Amino acid sequence: MELTDLQLSQVMRNASQRQRANCLEALNAAMRTYGIDNLPRTAAFLAQLAHESGELRWMEEIWGPTAAQKRYEPPSSLAKRLGNSESGDGKRYKGRGPIQVTGRFNYRKYGDLLGLDLEANPDQAATPDIGFATAGLYWEHNGLNELADADDFKQITKRINGGQNGAADRERFFERAKLVLAAAFPQEALAPAKDRSGKAAGISMSRAQPVRDELPRGAESIRAEEAEAAPENKKETGGGKKAAEIAAAPKRVLDARPDTMDFRDQMYVPTLVEVPTHVPLNEYHEHNVPILDQGSEGACTGFGMATVANYLLLRRRVIPDPIPVSARMFYELARRYDEWPGEDYSGSSARGAMKGWHKHGVCAEHEYPYVAGKKS
């Protein structure tokens, strides 16, 4: 099975389009090479990668150094176990790849298995081709395919992490991946699971069921219901009336007409631009959208709208604008259009904020700054 971009985006919802494009081919190559070829294996592999890499955001460890990272340096006992023997080896052989290879010993080991000199050139381990290859090697050499087949996801986490750090997040990705990939493995999704003795254990709830489209058929359903309810299709009705009597009843006159054209309405006509239903979180990270803090004030509408405006300005192709906009202005305009004297209501809505933005625009943050606790 070849993983598609759509499937990857549904499992790792916060991975940006660029990150997915950079990683998809290498990810598929690793799964082909190392036998990650059924539903439990693929779902478990994707779940662990999603957690370890922050949904493809990080391909190498962020270096501080933190107190923990300082232990990578000799002469600590951890440095000795990692094979770090020279000053600077801690940073030189920090964690790289979606399942992070760490330490001189591991760079040498996985480099030899791949026919590469990773010890001399450790930065290669952070590239998609080598990073996913080392992840696949680690998966195979630690028997994780077998654990996936045995439905032992907790033990997979332990072998990767050494414990159960982030277990809930990993499990969440695992369950999502099984749902997304169920249609690609229909026989496995419905097959009875086996316990560790090999005996059938009934239908496993851990095997995701195919997701069926249960949406109504819209106009077709309406026409079918109307045809079924038509007088000519009824033999008798309550009170003993014949179908012919009902047919003779006056028919409804549909004489309503649409509003006369008003060109002022044109400003509300949507443009022919595809608007995504979801913008991955990592898209905001890639454009360095500032993280805003409203403190304890209930001004989430203004701050949320300011984040959207900052994102749109930063990703603009012609002259991107890095100057943050005023969250306070958004909030106060939203309140103006949402609150009325004499009503027991205070607050704002996204509609009010967008209405204020449309009518008045928005100024820069330094022109109308947010001060915690200060009301306008």
Coordinates of N, CA and C in Angstrom, one line a residue, residues 64-282:
G64 N 19.7 23.3 23.4 CA 19.8 24.4 24.4 C 21.2 24.9 24.7
P65 N 22.0 24.1 25.4 CA 21.7 22.8 25.9 C 20.9 22.8 27.2
T66 N 19.9 21.9 27.3 CA 19.2 21.8 28.5 C 20.0 21.0 29.5
A67 N 19.5 20.9 30.7 CA 20.2 20.1 31.7 C 20.4 18.6 31.3
A68 N 19.3 18.1 30.7 CA 19.3 16.7 30.2 C 20.3 16.6 29.0
Q69 N 20.4 17.6 28.1 CA 21.3 17.5 27.0 C 22.8 17.6 27.4
K70 N 23.0 18.3 28.5 CA 24.4 18.4 29.0 C 24.9 17.0 29.4
R71 N 24.0 16.1 29.7 CA 24.5 14.7 30.1 C 25.0 13.9 28.9
Y72 N 24.7 14.4 27.7 CA 25.2 13.8 26.5 C 26.8 13.9 26.4
E73 N 27.3 14.9 27.1 CA 28.7 15.2 27.0 C 29.5 14.3 27.9
P74 N 30.7 13.8 27.5 CA 31.6 13.1 28.4 C 32.1 14.0 29.5
P75 N 32.4 13.5 30.7 CA 32.5 12.0 31.0 C 31.3 11.4 31.6
S76 N 30.1 11.8 31.4 CA 28.9 11.3 32.1 C 28.7 9.8 31.7
S77 N 28.0 9.1 32.6 CA 27.7 7.7 32.3 C 26.8 7.6 31.0
L78 N 25.8 8.6 30.8 CA 25.0 8.5 29.7 C 25.8 8.7 28.4
A79 N 26.8 9.7 28.4 CA 27.7 9.9 27.3 C 28.4 8.6 26.9
K80 N 28.9 7.9 28.0 CA 29.6 6.6 27.8 C 28.7 5.6 27.1
R81 N 27.4 5.5 27.5 CA 26.5 4.5 26.9 C 26.2 4.9 25.4
L82 N 26.2 6.2 25.1 CA 25.9 6.7 23.8 C 27.2 6.6 22.9
G83 N 28.3 6.4 23.5 CA 29.6 6.3 22.7 C 30.1 7.7 22.4
N84 N 29.7 8.7 23.1 CA 30.2 10.1 23.0 C 31.5 10.2 23.8
S85 N 32.6 10.3 23.1 CA 33.9 10.3 23.7 C 34.7 11.6 23.7
E86 N 34.3 12.5 22.8 CA 35.0 13.8 22.6 C 34.1 14.9 23.0
S87 N 34.8 16.0 23.5 CA 34.0 17.2 23.8 C 33.2 17.7 22.6
G88 N 32.0 18.0 22.8 CA 31.1 18.5 21.7 C 30.3 17.4 21.0
D89 N 30.6 16.1 21.4 CA 29.9 15.0 20.8 C 28.4 15.1 21.1
G90 N 28.0 15.7 22.3 CA 26.6 15.7 22.7 C 25.8 16.5 21.6
K91 N 26.2 17.6 21.2 CA 25.5 18.4 20.2 C 25.8 17.8 18.8
R92 N 27.0 17.3 18.5 CA 27.3 16.8 17.2 C 26.4 15.6 16.9
Y93 N 26.1 14.7 17.9 CA 25.3 13.5 17.7 C 24.0 13.6 18.5
K94 N 23.4 14.8 18.5 CA 22.1 14.9 19.1 C 21.1 14.2 18.3
G95 N 19.8 14.1 18.8 CA 18.8 13.3 18.2 C 18.4 13.9 16.8
R96 N 18.4 13.0 15.8 CA 18.0 13.4 14.4 C 17.1 12.3 13.8
G97 N 16.2 12.8 12.9 CA 15.3 11.8 12.3 C 14.0 11.8 13.0
P98 N 12.9 11.3 12.4 CA 11.6 11.2 13.0 C 11.5 10.3 14.3
I99 N 12.3 9.3 14.3 CA 12.6 8.6 15.6 C 14.1 8.8 15.8
Q100 N 14.3 9.7 16.8 CA 15.7 10.3 16.8 C 16.8 9.3 17.2
V101 N 17.8 9.3 16.2 CA 19.0 8.6 16.4 C 19.9 9.5 17.3
T102 N 20.4 9.0 18.4 CA 21.2 9.9 19.3 C 22.5 9.2 19.7
G103 N 23.6 9.9 19.7 CA 24.9 9.3 20.2 C 25.8 8.8 19.1
R104 N 27.1 9.0 19.3 CA 28.1 8.5 18.3 C 27.9 7.1 17.9
F105 N 27.7 6.2 18.9 CA 27.5 4.8 18.7 C 26.4 4.5 17.7
N106 N 25.2 5.1 17.9 CA 24.1 4.8 17.1 C 24.3 5.4 15.7
Y107 N 24.9 6.5 15.6 CA 25.2 7.1 14.2 C 26.1 6.1 13.4
R108 N 27.1 5.6 14.1 CA 28.0 4.6 13.5 C 27.2 3.3 13.1
K109 N 26.4 2.8 14.0 CA 25.6 1.6 13.8 C 24.7 1.7 12.6
Y110 N 23.8 2.8 12.6 CA 22.8 2.9 11.5 C 23.5 3.3 10.2
G111 N 24.6 4.1 10.3 CA 25.3 4.4 9.1 C 25.9 3.2 8.4
D112 N 26.4 2.3 9.2 CA 27.0 1.1 8.6 C 25.9 0.2 8.0
L113 N 24.7 0.1 8.6 CA 23.6 -0.6 8.1 C 23.1 0.0 6.8
L114 N 23.2 1.3 6.7 CA 22.7 1.9 5.5 C 23.8 2.2 4.4
G115 N 25.0 1.8 4.8 CA 26.1 2.0 3.9 C 26.5 3.5 3.8
L116 N 26.4 4.2 4.9 CA 26.7 5.7 4.9 C 27.6 5.9 6.1
D117 N 28.4 7.0 5.9 CA 29.3 7.4 7.1 C 28.6 8.5 7.9
L118 N 27.5 8.1 8.6 CA 26.8 9.1 9.4 C 27.6 9.6 10.5
E119 N 28.6 8.8 11.0 CA 29.5 9.3 12.1 C 30.2 10.6 11.6
A120 N 30.7 10.6 10.4 CA 31.5 11.7 9.9 C 30.5 12.8 9.4
N121 N 29.3 12.5 9.0 CA 28.4 13.5 8.5 C 27.0 13.3 9.2
P122 N 26.9 13.6 10.5 CA 25.7 13.3 11.2 C 24.5 14.1 10.7
D123 N 24.7 15.3 10.1 CA 23.5 16.1 9.6 C 22.7 15.4 8.6
Q124 N 23.2 14.4 7.9 CA 22.4 13.6 7.0 C 21.2 12.9 7.6
A125 N 21.3 12.6 8.9 CA 20.3 11.9 9.6 C 19.0 12.7 9.7
A126 N 19.1 14.0 9.5 CA 17.9 14.9 9.6 C 17.2 15.1 8.3
T127 N 17.8 14.6 7.2 CA 17.1 14.7 5.9 C 16.0 13.6 5.8
P128 N 14.9 13.9 5.0 CA 13.9 12.9 4.9 C 14.3 11.5 4.5
D129 N 15.1 11.4 3.4 CA 15.5 10.1 2.9 C 16.2 9.3 4.0
I130 N 17.2 9.9 4.7 CA 18.0 9.1 5.7 C 17.2 9.0 7.0
G131 N 16.5 10.1 7.3 CA 15.8 10.1 8.6 C 14.7 9.0 8.6
F132 N 13.9 8.8 7.6 CA 12.9 7.8 7.6 C 13.5 6.4 7.4
A133 N 14.7 6.3 6.7 CA 15.3 5.0 6.6 C 15.8 4.6 7.9
T134 N 16.4 5.5 8.7 CA 16.9 5.1 10.1 C 15.7 4.7 11.0
A135 N 14.6 5.4 10.8 CA 13.4 5.1 11.6 C 12.9 3.7 11.2
G136 N 12.9 3.4 9.9 CA 12.5 2.0 9.5 C 13.4 1.0 10.0
L137 N 14.7 1.2 9.9 CA 15.7 0.3 10.5 C 15.5 0.0 12.0
Y138 N 15.3 1.1 12.7 CA 15.1 1.0 14.1 C 13.8 0.2 14.4
W139 N 12.8 0.4 13.6 CA 11.5 -0.3 13.8 C 11.7 -1.8 13.5
E140 N 12.4 -2.1 12.5 CA 12.7 -3.6 12.2 C 13.6 -4.2 13.2
H141 N 14.7 -3.6 13.5 CA 15.7 -4.2 14.4 C 15.2 -4.4 15.9
N142 N 14.1 -3.6 16.2 CA 13.6 -3.7 17.6 C 12.3 -4.5 17.6
G143 N 12.0 -5.2 16.5 CA 10.9 -6.2 16.5 C 9.5 -5.5 16.7
L144 N 9.4 -4.3 16.1 CA 8.2 -3.5 16.3 C 7.1 -3.9 15.4
N145 N 7.4 -4.5 14.2 CA 6.4 -5.1 13.4 C 5.6 -6.2 14.1
E146 N 6.4 -7.1 14.8 CA 5.8 -8.2 15.5 C 5.0 -7.7 16.6
L147 N 5.4 -6.7 17.3 CA 4.6 -6.2 18.4 C 3.3 -5.5 17.9
A148 N 3.4 -4.9 16.7 CA 2.2 -4.3 16.1 C 1.2 -5.4 15.7
D149 N 1.7 -6.5 15.2 CA 0.8 -7.7 14.8 C 0.2 -8.3 16.0
A150 N 0.9 -8.2 17.2 CA 0.3 -8.7 18.4 C -0.6 -7.7 19.1
D151 N -0.8 -6.6 18.5 CA -1.6 -5.5 19.1 C -1.1 -5.0 20.4
D152 N 0.2 -4.9 20.5 CA 0.8 -4.5 21.8 C 1.5 -3.1 21.6
F153 N 0.6 -2.1 21.5 CA 1.1 -0.8 21.2 C 1.8 -0.2 22.4
K154 N 1.5 -0.5 23.6 CA 2.2 0.0 24.7 C 3.6 -0.4 24.8
Q155 N 3.9 -1.7 24.4 CA 5.3 -2.2 24.3 C 6.1 -1.5 23.2
I156 N 5.4 -1.2 22.1 CA 6.1 -0.4 21.1 C 6.5 1.0 21.6
T157 N 5.6 1.6 22.3 CA 6.0 2.9 22.9 C 7.2 2.8 23.9
K158 N 7.2 1.7 24.7 CA 8.2 1.5 25.7 C 9.6 1.3 25.0
R159 N 9.6 0.5 23.9 CA 10.9 0.3 23.2 C 11.4 1.5 22.5
I160 N 10.5 2.4 22.1 CA 10.9 3.7 21.4 C 11.3 4.7 22.5
N161 N 10.5 4.8 23.5 CA 10.7 5.9 24.5 C 11.4 5.5 25.8
G162 N 11.4 4.2 26.1 CA 12.0 3.7 27.3 C 11.0 3.7 28.4
G163 N 9.8 4.2 28.2 CA 8.7 4.3 29.1 C 7.4 4.6 28.4
Q164 N 6.5 5.3 29.1 CA 5.2 5.6 28.4 C 5.0 7.1 28.3
N165 N 6.1 7.9 28.1 CA 6.0 9.3 28.0 C 5.2 9.7 26.7
G166 N 4.2 10.5 26.9 CA 3.3 10.9 25.8 C 2.4 9.8 25.3
A167 N 2.1 8.8 26.2 CA 1.3 7.6 25.8 C 0.0 8.0 25.2
A168 N -0.7 8.9 25.9 CA -2.1 9.3 25.5 C -2.1 9.9 24.1
D169 N -1.1 10.8 23.8 CA -1.0 11.4 22.5 C -0.7 10.3 21.4
R170 N 0.2 9.4 21.7 CA 0.5 8.3 20.8 C -0.7 7.5 20.5
E171 N -1.5 7.1 21.5 CA -2.7 6.3 21.4 C -3.7 7.1 20.5
R172 N -3.8 8.4 20.7 CA -4.8 9.2 19.9 C -4.4 9.1 18.5
F173 N -3.1 9.2 18.1 CA -2.7 9.1 16.7 C -3.0 7.7 16.2
F174 N -2.7 6.7 17.0 CA -2.9 5.3 16.6 C -4.4 5.1 16.2
E175 N -5.3 5.5 17.1 CA -6.7 5.3 16.8 C -7.2 6.0 15.5
R176 N -6.6 7.2 15.4 CA -7.0 8.0 14.2 C -6.4 7.4 12.9
A177 N -5.2 6.9 13.0 CA -4.6 6.2 11.8 C -5.4 5.0 11.4
K178 N -5.8 4.2 12.4 CA -6.6 3.0 12.0 C -7.9 3.4 11.3
L179 N -8.6 4.4 11.8 CA -9.8 4.9 11.1 C -9.5 5.3 9.7
V180 N -8.5 6.2 9.5 CA -8.1 6.7 8.2 C -7.8 5.6 7.2
L181 N -7.0 4.6 7.7 CA -6.4 3.6 6.8 C -7.3 2.4 6.6
A182 N -8.4 2.3 7.4 CA -9.3 1.1 7.3 C -9.7 0.7 5.9
A183 N -10.1 1.7 5.1 CA -10.6 1.4 3.8 C -9.5 0.9 2.9
A184 N -8.2 1.2 3.2 CA -7.1 0.7 2.4 C -6.7 -0.8 2.7
F185 N -7.2 -1.2 3.9 CA -7.0 -2.6 4.3 C -8.3 -3.2 4.7
P186 N -9.3 -3.3 3.8 CA -10.6 -3.7 4.2 C -10.7 -5.1 4.9
Q187 N -9.9 -6.1 4.4 CA -10.0 -7.4 4.9 C -9.4 -7.5 6.3
E188 N -8.4 -6.7 6.6 CA -7.8 -6.7 7.9 C -8.6 -5.9 8.9
A189 N -9.3 -4.9 8.4 CA -10.2 -4.1 9.3 C -11.3 -4.9 9.9
L190 N -11.8 -5.9 9.1 CA -12.9 -6.7 9.6 C -12.5 -8.1 10.0
A191 N -11.2 -8.4 9.9 CA -10.8 -9.8 10.3 C -10.8 -10.0 11.8
P192 N -11.1 -11.2 12.3 CA -11.0 -11.4 13.7 C -9.6 -11.3 14.2
A193 N -9.4 -10.7 15.4 CA -8.1 -10.5 16.0 C -7.7 -11.8 16.6
K194 N -6.4 -12.0 16.9 CA -5.9 -13.2 17.5 C -5.2 -12.8 18.8
D195 N -5.4 -13.6 19.8 CA -4.6 -13.3 21.0 C -3.2 -13.8 20.8
R196 N -2.4 -13.7 21.8 CA -1.0 -14.1 21.7 C -0.7 -15.6 21.5
S197 N -1.7 -16.4 21.8 CA -1.6 -17.8 21.6 C -2.0 -18.2 20.2
G198 N -2.5 -17.2 19.4 CA -2.8 -17.4 18.0 C -4.3 -17.8 17.8
K199 N -5.1 -17.9 18.9 CA -6.5 -18.3 18.8 C -7.3 -17.1 18.4
A200 N -8.4 -17.3 17.7 CA -9.3 -16.2 17.3 C -9.9 -15.6 18.6
A201 N -10.0 -14.3 18.6 CA -10.5 -13.7 19.8 C -11.7 -12.8 19.5
G202 N -12.4 -13.2 18.4 CA -13.6 -12.3 18.0 C -13.2 -11.1 17.2
I203 N -14.1 -10.3 17.0 CA -13.8 -9.1 16.2 C -13.1 -8.1 17.1
S204 N -11.9 -7.7 16.8 CA -11.2 -6.8 17.6 C -11.7 -5.3 17.4
M205 N -12.0 -4.7 18.6 CA -12.4 -3.3 18.5 C -11.2 -2.4 18.1
S206 N -10.0 -2.9 18.2 CA -8.9 -2.1 17.9 C -8.7 -2.0 16.4
R207 N -9.3 -3.0 15.7 CA -9.3 -2.9 14.2 C -10.4 -2.0 13.7
A208 N -10.0 -1.0 13.1 CA -11.0 0.1 12.8 C -12.0 -0.4 11.7
Q209 N -13.3 -0.1 11.9 CA -14.3 -0.5 10.9 C -14.3 0.6 9.8
P210 N -14.6 0.1 8.6 CA -14.6 1.1 7.5 C -15.6 2.2 7.7
V211 N -15.3 3.4 7.4 CA -16.2 4.5 7.6 C -17.1 4.6 6.4
R212 N -18.4 4.5 6.7 CA -19.4 4.5 5.6 C -20.0 5.9 5.5
D213 N -20.4 6.2 4.2 CA -21.0 7.5 4.0 C -22.5 7.4 4.3
E214 N -22.9 8.1 5.3 CA -24.3 8.0 5.7 C -25.0 9.4 5.5
L215 N -24.5 10.2 4.6 CA -25.1 11.5 4.4 C -26.3 11.3 3.5
P216 N -27.4 12.1 3.7 CA -28.6 11.9 2.9 C -28.3 12.4 1.5
R217 N -29.1 11.9 0.5 CA -28.8 12.1 -0.9 C -29.4 13.4 -1.4
G218 N -29.9 14.3 -0.5 CA -30.3 15.6 -0.9 C -31.6 15.6 -1.8
A219 N -31.4 16.2 -3.0 CA -32.6 16.4 -3.8 C -33.2 15.1 -4.3
E220 N -32.4 14.0 -4.5 CA -32.9 12.7 -4.9 C -33.8 12.2 -3.8
S221 N -33.5 12.3 -2.5 CA -34.3 11.8 -1.4 C -35.6 12.6 -1.4
I222 N -35.5 13.9 -1.6 CA -36.7 14.7 -1.5 C -37.7 14.3 -2.6
R223 N -37.2 14.1 -3.8 CA -38.1 13.7 -4.9 C -38.7 12.4 -4.7
A224 N -37.9 11.4 -4.1 CA -38.4 10.1 -3.9 C -39.6 10.1 -2.8
E225 N -39.4 11.0 -1.8 CA -40.4 11.1 -0.8 C -41.7 11.7 -1.3
E226 N -41.5 12.7 -2.2 CA -42.7 13.4 -2.8 C -43.4 12.4 -3.7
A227 N -42.7 11.6 -4.4 CA -43.3 10.7 -5.3 C -44.1 9.6 -4.5
E228 N -43.5 9.2 -3.4 CA -44.2 8.2 -2.5 C -45.4 8.8 -1.9
A229 N -45.4 10.1 -1.6 CA -46.6 10.7 -0.9 C -47.6 11.3 -1.9
A230 N -47.3 11.2 -3.2 CA -48.3 11.7 -4.2 C -49.6 11.0 -4.2
P231 N -50.7 11.7 -4.4 CA -52.1 11.1 -4.3 C -52.2 9.9 -5.2
E232 N -51.6 9.9 -6.4 CA -51.8 8.7 -7.3 C -51.2 7.5 -6.8
N233 N -50.3 7.6 -5.8 CA -49.6 6.4 -5.2 C -50.3 6.0 -3.9
K234 N -51.4 6.6 -3.5 CA -52.1 6.3 -2.3 C -53.4 5.7 -2.7
K235 N -53.8 4.5 -2.1 CA -55.0 3.9 -2.3 C -56.2 4.5 -1.5
E236 N -55.9 4.6 -0.2 CA -56.9 5.2 0.7 C -56.3 6.2 1.6
T237 N -57.1 7.1 2.1 CA -56.6 8.0 3.1 C -57.5 8.0 4.3
G238 N -57.1 8.6 5.4 CA -58.0 8.7 6.6 C -59.3 9.3 6.2
G239 N -60.4 8.8 6.9 CA -61.7 9.3 6.7 C -62.4 8.8 5.4
G240 N -61.7 7.8 4.8 CA -62.3 7.1 3.6 C -62.3 7.9 2.3
K241 N -61.5 8.9 2.3 CA -61.5 9.7 1.0 C -60.7 8.9 0.0
K242 N -61.2 9.1 -1.2 CA -60.5 8.4 -2.3 C -59.4 9.3 -2.8
A243 N -58.4 8.6 -3.5 CA -57.3 9.3 -4.1 C -57.8 10.4 -5.1
A244 N -58.9 10.1 -5.8 CA -59.4 11.0 -6.8 C -59.9 12.3 -6.2
E245 N -60.5 12.2 -5.0 CA -60.9 13.4 -4.3 C -59.8 14.3 -3.9
I246 N -58.7 13.7 -3.5 CA -57.5 14.5 -3.1 C -56.9 15.1 -4.3
A247 N -56.9 14.4 -5.4 CA -56.3 14.9 -6.6 C -57.1 16.1 -7.1
A248 N -58.4 16.2 -6.8 CA -59.2 17.3 -7.3 C -59.0 18.5 -6.4
A249 N -58.4 18.4 -5.3 CA -58.2 19.6 -4.4 C -57.3 20.6 -5.1
P250 N -57.5 21.9 -4.7 CA -56.7 23.0 -5.3 C -55.2 22.7 -5.1
K251 N -54.4 23.0 -6.1 CA -52.9 22.8 -6.0 C -52.3 24.1 -5.5
R252 N -51.2 24.0 -4.9 CA -50.5 25.2 -4.4 C -49.9 26.0 -5.6
V253 N -50.0 27.3 -5.5 CA -49.5 28.2 -6.5 C -48.1 28.7 -6.1
L254 N -47.1 28.4 -6.8 CA -45.7 28.8 -6.5 C -45.4 30.1 -7.3
D255 N -45.8 31.2 -6.7 CA -45.7 32.5 -7.5 C -44.7 33.5 -6.8
A256 N -43.9 33.0 -5.9 CA -42.9 33.9 -5.2 C -41.8 34.2 -6.2
R257 N -41.3 35.4 -6.3 CA -40.2 35.8 -7.2 C -39.0 36.2 -6.4
P258 N -37.8 36.1 -7.0 CA -36.6 36.5 -6.3 C -36.6 38.0 -6.2
D259 N -35.7 38.5 -5.2 CA -35.5 39.9 -5.0 C -35.0 40.6 -6.3
T260 N -35.4 41.8 -6.5 CA -34.8 42.6 -7.6 C -33.3 42.8 -7.4
M261 N -32.5 42.7 -8.4 CA -31.1 42.9 -8.3 C -30.7 44.2 -7.7
D262 N -29.8 44.1 -6.7 CA -29.3 45.3 -6.0 C -27.8 45.2 -6.0
F263 N -27.2 46.1 -6.7 CA -25.7 45.9 -6.9 C -24.9 46.1 -5.6
R264 N -25.6 46.6 -4.6 CA -24.9 46.7 -3.3 C -24.6 45.3 -2.7
D265 N -25.4 44.3 -3.2 CA -25.2 43.0 -2.7 C -23.9 42.4 -3.3
Q266 N -23.3 42.9 -4.3 CA -22.2 42.3 -5.0 C -21.0 42.2 -4.1
M267 N -20.9 43.1 -3.1 CA -19.7 43.0 -2.2 C -19.7 41.8 -1.4
Y268 N -20.9 41.2 -1.2 CA -21.0 40.0 -0.4 C -20.9 38.7 -1.2
V269 N -20.8 38.8 -2.5 CA -20.6 37.6 -3.4 C -19.2 37.1 -3.1
P270 N -19.1 35.7 -2.8 CA -17.8 35.2 -2.6 C -16.9 35.2 -3.8
T271 N -15.6 35.4 -3.6 CA -14.7 35.3 -4.8 C -14.4 33.9 -5.1
L272 N -13.9 33.6 -6.3 CA -13.6 32.3 -6.8 C -12.3 31.8 -6.3
V273 N -12.2 31.7 -5.0 CA -11.0 31.3 -4.3 C -11.4 30.1 -3.4
E274 N -10.6 29.0 -3.5 CA -10.9 27.9 -2.6 C -10.4 28.2 -1.2
V275 N -11.3 28.2 -0.3 CA -10.9 28.4 1.1 C -10.8 27.1 1.9
P276 N -9.6 26.8 2.4 CA -9.5 25.5 3.1 C -10.3 25.4 4.3
T277 N -10.9 24.2 4.6 CA -11.7 23.9 5.8 C -10.8 23.8 7.0
H278 N -9.5 23.6 6.8 CA -8.6 23.5 8.0 C -7.2 23.9 7.6
V279 N -6.6 24.8 8.4 CA -5.2 25.2 8.2 C -4.4 24.5 9.2
P280 N -3.4 23.7 8.8 CA -2.6 23.0 9.8 C -1.8 23.9 10.7
L281 N -1.7 23.6 12.0 CA -1.0 24.4 12.9 C 0.4 24.7 12.5
N282 N 1.1 23.7 11.9 CA 2.4 24.0 11.4 C 2.6 25.0 10.4

